[in-house]
Amino acid sequence: MSEVLPTSAGPVCRHLDLSTGHLPLAERDACELYLSSGGTAGRSCLGGPYGWMIYVPTEAEDVPQDVSPELAALMVRAREQNCHYIHFDRDGSIDETLPFYD
């Protein structure tokens, strides 16, 4: 994983920008559960009205055990591109080489 880049405004991290359609429905539900439960259940994420941002652990062995194989594969893709997060946005990029669930 690439290092976090220091700037005068603070650290800068990269993110992989994808359509929410690349996130399996069960993972979307887990993100919504996390947000509605106040962070006590579901998939850890930041969220808003149009999608979610999910942290990508630096090491594959640090990926939570309950992550779906599909999300784990997206995390591998993000790490290959030196990204610290995956941003799933309803208007995000569609990658024709990745599964699409929407």
JSON list of C-alpha atoms in Angstrom, two decimals:
[
{"chain": "A", "resi": 1, "resn": "MET", "atom": "CA", "xyz": [0.00, 0.00, 0.00]},
{"chain": "A", "resi": 2, "resn": "SER", "atom": "CA", "xyz": [1.26, 3.44, -0.75]},
{"chain": "A", "resi": 3, "resn": "GLU", "atom": "CA", "xyz": [2.07, 5.79, 2.04]},
{"chain": "A", "resi": 4, "resn": "VAL", "atom": "CA", "xyz": [-0.27, 8.58, 3.02]},
{"chain": "A", "resi": 5, "resn": "LEU", "atom": "CA", "xyz": [0.94, 11.74, 1.34]},
{"chain": "A", "resi": 6, "resn": "PRO", "atom": "CA", "xyz": [1.57, 14.66, 3.68]},
{"chain": "A", "resi": 7, "resn": "THR", "atom": "CA", "xyz": [0.44, 18.10, 2.54]},
{"chain": "A", "resi": 8, "resn": "SER", "atom": "CA", "xyz": [0.20, 21.48, 4.19]},
{"chain": "A", "resi": 9, "resn": "ALA", "atom": "CA", "xyz": [-3.51, 20.74, 4.70]},
{"chain": "A", "resi": 10, "resn": "GLY", "atom": "CA", "xyz": [-2.87, 17.32, 6.30]},
{"chain": "A", "resi": 11, "resn": "PRO", "atom": "CA", "xyz": [-2.58, 13.75, 4.99]},
{"chain": "A", "resi": 12, "resn": "VAL", "atom": "CA", "xyz": [-4.04, 12.86, 1.59]},
{"chain": "A", "resi": 13, "resn": "CYS", "atom": "CA", "xyz": [-5.37, 9.35, 0.86]},
{"chain": "A", "resi": 14, "resn": "ARG", "atom": "CA", "xyz": [-6.43, 7.84, -2.48]},
{"chain": "A", "resi": 15, "resn": "HIS", "atom": "CA", "xyz": [-9.81, 6.24, -3.09]},
{"chain": "A", "resi": 16, "resn": "LEU", "atom": "CA", "xyz": [-11.25, 3.98, -5.76]},
{"chain": "A", "resi": 17, "resn": "ASP", "atom": "CA", "xyz": [-14.43, 5.57, -7.14]},
{"chain": "A", "resi": 18, "resn": "LEU", "atom": "CA", "xyz": [-17.11, 3.06, -8.20]},
{"chain": "A", "resi": 19, "resn": "SER", "atom": "CA", "xyz": [-20.83, 2.95, -8.81]},
{"chain": "A", "resi": 20, "resn": "THR", "atom": "CA", "xyz": [-22.93, 1.59, -5.95]},
{"chain": "A", "resi": 21, "resn": "GLY", "atom": "CA", "xyz": [-23.93, -1.08, -8.46]},
{"chain": "A", "resi": 22, "resn": "HIS", "atom": "CA", "xyz": [-20.54, -2.73, -7.93]},
{"chain": "A", "resi": 23, "resn": "LEU", "atom": "CA", "xyz": [-21.38, -3.36, -4.25]},
{"chain": "A", "resi": 24, "resn": "PRO", "atom": "CA", "xyz": [-23.46, -6.53, -3.68]},
{"chain": "A", "resi": 25, "resn": "LEU", "atom": "CA", "xyz": [-26.94, -5.94, -2.27]},
{"chain": "A", "resi": 26, "resn": "ALA", "atom": "CA", "xyz": [-26.12, -7.71, 1.02]},
{"chain": "A", "resi": 27, "resn": "GLU", "atom": "CA", "xyz": [-23.14, -5.37, 1.53]},
{"chain": "A", "resi": 28, "resn": "ARG", "atom": "CA", "xyz": [-25.33, -2.34, 0.78]},
{"chain": "A", "resi": 29, "resn": "ASP", "atom": "CA", "xyz": [-27.80, -3.57, 3.38]},
{"chain": "A", "resi": 30, "resn": "ALA", "atom": "CA", "xyz": [-24.92, -4.05, 5.84]},
{"chain": "A", "resi": 31, "resn": "CYS", "atom": "CA", "xyz": [-23.80, -0.45, 5.25]},
{"chain": "A", "resi": 32, "resn": "GLU", "atom": "CA", "xyz": [-27.31, 0.86, 5.84]},
{"chain": "A", "resi": 33, "resn": "LEU", "atom": "CA", "xyz": [-27.56, -1.27, 9.01]},
{"chain": "A", "resi": 34, "resn": "TYR", "atom": "CA", "xyz": [-24.29, 0.20, 10.27]},
{"chain": "A", "resi": 35, "resn": "LEU", "atom": "CA", "xyz": [-25.51, 3.75, 9.70]},
{"chain": "A", "resi": 36, "resn": "SER", "atom": "CA", "xyz": [-28.98, 3.18, 11.16]},
{"chain": "A", "resi": 37, "resn": "SER", "atom": "CA", "xyz": [-27.58, 1.36, 14.22]},
{"chain": "A", "resi": 38, "resn": "GLY", "atom": "CA", "xyz": [-25.18, 4.16, 15.08]},
{"chain": "A", "resi": 39, "resn": "GLY", "atom": "CA", "xyz": [-22.22, 1.95, 14.25]},
{"chain": "A", "resi": 40, "resn": "THR", "atom": "CA", "xyz": [-23.12, -1.02, 16.42]},
{"chain": "A", "resi": 41, "resn": "ALA", "atom": "CA", "xyz": [-23.98, -3.50, 13.64]},
{"chain": "A", "resi": 42, "resn": "GLY", "atom": "CA", "xyz": [-23.34, -4.06, 9.94]},
{"chain": "A", "resi": 43, "resn": "ARG", "atom": "CA", "xyz": [-20.48, -2.98, 7.66]},
{"chain": "A", "resi": 44, "resn": "SER", "atom": "CA", "xyz": [-18.26, -0.18, 8.95]},
{"chain": "A", "resi": 45, "resn": "CYS", "atom": "CA", "xyz": [-18.53, 2.73, 6.53]},
{"chain": "A", "resi": 46, "resn": "LEU", "atom": "CA", "xyz": [-19.14, 6.41, 6.06]},
{"chain": "A", "resi": 47, "resn": "GLY", "atom": "CA", "xyz": [-22.41, 7.10, 4.34]},
{"chain": "A", "resi": 48, "resn": "GLY", "atom": "CA", "xyz": [-24.60, 9.69, 2.78]},
{"chain": "A", "resi": 49, "resn": "PRO", "atom": "CA", "xyz": [-27.72, 9.85, 0.66]},
{"chain": "A", "resi": 50, "resn": "TYR", "atom": "CA", "xyz": [-25.94, 8.63, -2.50]},
{"chain": "A", "resi": 51, "resn": "GLY", "atom": "CA", "xyz": [-23.54, 5.93, -1.31]},
{"chain": "A", "resi": 52, "resn": "TRP", "atom": "CA", "xyz": [-20.82, 4.80, 1.06]},
{"chain": "A", "resi": 53, "resn": "MET", "atom": "CA", "xyz": [-17.10, 4.99, 1.66]},
{"chain": "A", "resi": 54, "resn": "ILE", "atom": "CA", "xyz": [-15.43, 1.83, 2.97]},
{"chain": "A", "resi": 55, "resn": "TYR", "atom": "CA", "xyz": [-11.92, 1.64, 4.39]},
{"chain": "A", "resi": 56, "resn": "VAL", "atom": "CA", "xyz": [-9.51, -0.76, 2.65]},
{"chain": "A", "resi": 57, "resn": "PRO", "atom": "CA", "xyz": [-7.14, -2.41, 5.14]},
{"chain": "A", "resi": 58, "resn": "THR", "atom": "CA", "xyz": [-3.48, -2.19, 4.15]},
{"chain": "A", "resi": 59, "resn": "GLU", "atom": "CA", "xyz": [-2.99, -5.95, 4.56]},
{"chain": "A", "resi": 60, "resn": "ALA", "atom": "CA", "xyz": [-5.36, -8.59, 3.16]},
{"chain": "A", "resi": 61, "resn": "GLU", "atom": "CA", "xyz": [-5.29, -10.49, 6.46]},
{"chain": "A", "resi": 62, "resn": "ASP", "atom": "CA", "xyz": [-6.77, -7.41, 8.18]},
{"chain": "A", "resi": 63, "resn": "VAL", "atom": "CA", "xyz": [-9.98, -7.53, 6.11]},
{"chain": "A", "resi": 64, "resn": "PRO", "atom": "CA", "xyz": [-12.88, -8.35, 8.48]},
{"chain": "A", "resi": 65, "resn": "GLN", "atom": "CA", "xyz": [-13.95, -12.01, 8.36]},
{"chain": "A", "resi": 66, "resn": "ASP", "atom": "CA", "xyz": [-17.55, -11.11, 7.52]},
{"chain": "A", "resi": 67, "resn": "VAL", "atom": "CA", "xyz": [-16.66, -9.22, 4.31]},
{"chain": "A", "resi": 68, "resn": "SER", "atom": "CA", "xyz": [-18.24, -10.89, 1.28]},
{"chain": "A", "resi": 69, "resn": "PRO", "atom": "CA", "xyz": [-15.91, -12.44, -1.32]},
{"chain": "A", "resi": 70, "resn": "GLU", "atom": "CA", "xyz": [-17.14, -9.79, -3.77]},
{"chain": "A", "resi": 71, "resn": "LEU", "atom": "CA", "xyz": [-16.20, -6.86, -1.51]},
{"chain": "A", "resi": 72, "resn": "ALA", "atom": "CA", "xyz": [-12.91, -8.57, -0.61]},
{"chain": "A", "resi": 73, "resn": "ALA", "atom": "CA", "xyz": [-12.08, -8.74, -4.35]},
{"chain": "A", "resi": 74, "resn": "LEU", "atom": "CA", "xyz": [-12.85, -5.02, -4.71]},
{"chain": "A", "resi": 75, "resn": "MET", "atom": "CA", "xyz": [-10.54, -4.34, -1.78]},
{"chain": "A", "resi": 76, "resn": "VAL", "atom": "CA", "xyz": [-7.79, -6.26, -3.58]},
{"chain": "A", "resi": 77, "resn": "ARG", "atom": "CA", "xyz": [-8.39, -4.08, -6.66]},
{"chain": "A", "resi": 78, "resn": "ALA", "atom": "CA", "xyz": [-8.22, -0.94, -4.50]},
{"chain": "A", "resi": 79, "resn": "ARG", "atom": "CA", "xyz": [-4.96, -2.06, -2.85]},
{"chain": "A", "resi": 80, "resn": "GLU", "atom": "CA", "xyz": [-3.47, -2.78, -6.29]},
{"chain": "A", "resi": 81, "resn": "GLN", "atom": "CA", "xyz": [-4.17, 0.87, -7.15]},
{"chain": "A", "resi": 82, "resn": "ASN", "atom": "CA", "xyz": [-2.76, 2.14, -3.84]},
{"chain": "A", "resi": 83, "resn": "CYS", "atom": "CA", "xyz": [-6.17, 3.24, -2.56]},
{"chain": "A", "resi": 84, "resn": "HIS", "atom": "CA", "xyz": [-7.07, 3.51, 1.11]},
{"chain": "A", "resi": 85, "resn": "TYR", "atom": "CA", "xyz": [-10.84, 3.65, 0.56]},
{"chain": "A", "resi": 86, "resn": "ILE", "atom": "CA", "xyz": [-13.51, 2.59, -1.91]},
{"chain": "A", "resi": 87, "resn": "HIS", "atom": "CA", "xyz": [-16.09, 5.27, -2.60]},
{"chain": "A", "resi": 88, "resn": "PHE", "atom": "CA", "xyz": [-19.35, 3.73, -3.80]},
{"chain": "A", "resi": 89, "resn": "ASP", "atom": "CA", "xyz": [-21.51, 6.48, -5.30]},
{"chain": "A", "resi": 90, "resn": "ARG", "atom": "CA", "xyz": [-24.76, 6.07, -7.21]},
{"chain": "A", "resi": 91, "resn": "ASP", "atom": "CA", "xyz": [-23.22, 8.25, -9.96]},
{"chain": "A", "resi": 92, "resn": "GLY", "atom": "CA", "xyz": [-19.77, 6.69, -9.61]},
{"chain": "A", "resi": 93, "resn": "SER", "atom": "CA", "xyz": [-17.73, 5.04, -12.32]},
{"chain": "A", "resi": 94, "resn": "ILE", "atom": "CA", "xyz": [-18.88, 1.75, -13.83]},
{"chain": "A", "resi": 95, "resn": "ASP", "atom": "CA", "xyz": [-15.97, -0.59, -14.49]},
{"chain": "A", "resi": 96, "resn": "GLU", "atom": "CA", "xyz": [-16.97, -3.05, -17.21]},
{"chain": "A", "resi": 97, "resn": "THR", "atom": "CA", "xyz": [-14.36, -5.54, -15.92]},
{"chain": "A", "resi": 98, "resn": "LEU", "atom": "CA", "xyz": [-16.07, -5.81, -12.50]},
{"chain": "A", "resi": 99, "resn": "PRO", "atom": "CA", "xyz": [-19.34, -7.51, -11.53]},
{"chain": "A", "resi": 100, "resn": "PHE", "atom": "CA", "xyz": [-22.35, -5.20, -11.43]},
{"chain": "A", "resi": 101, "resn": "TYR", "atom": "CA", "xyz": [-25.33, -5.96, -9.17]},
{"chain": "A", "resi": 102, "resn": "ASP", "atom": "CA", "xyz": [-27.68, -3.10, -9.95]}
]
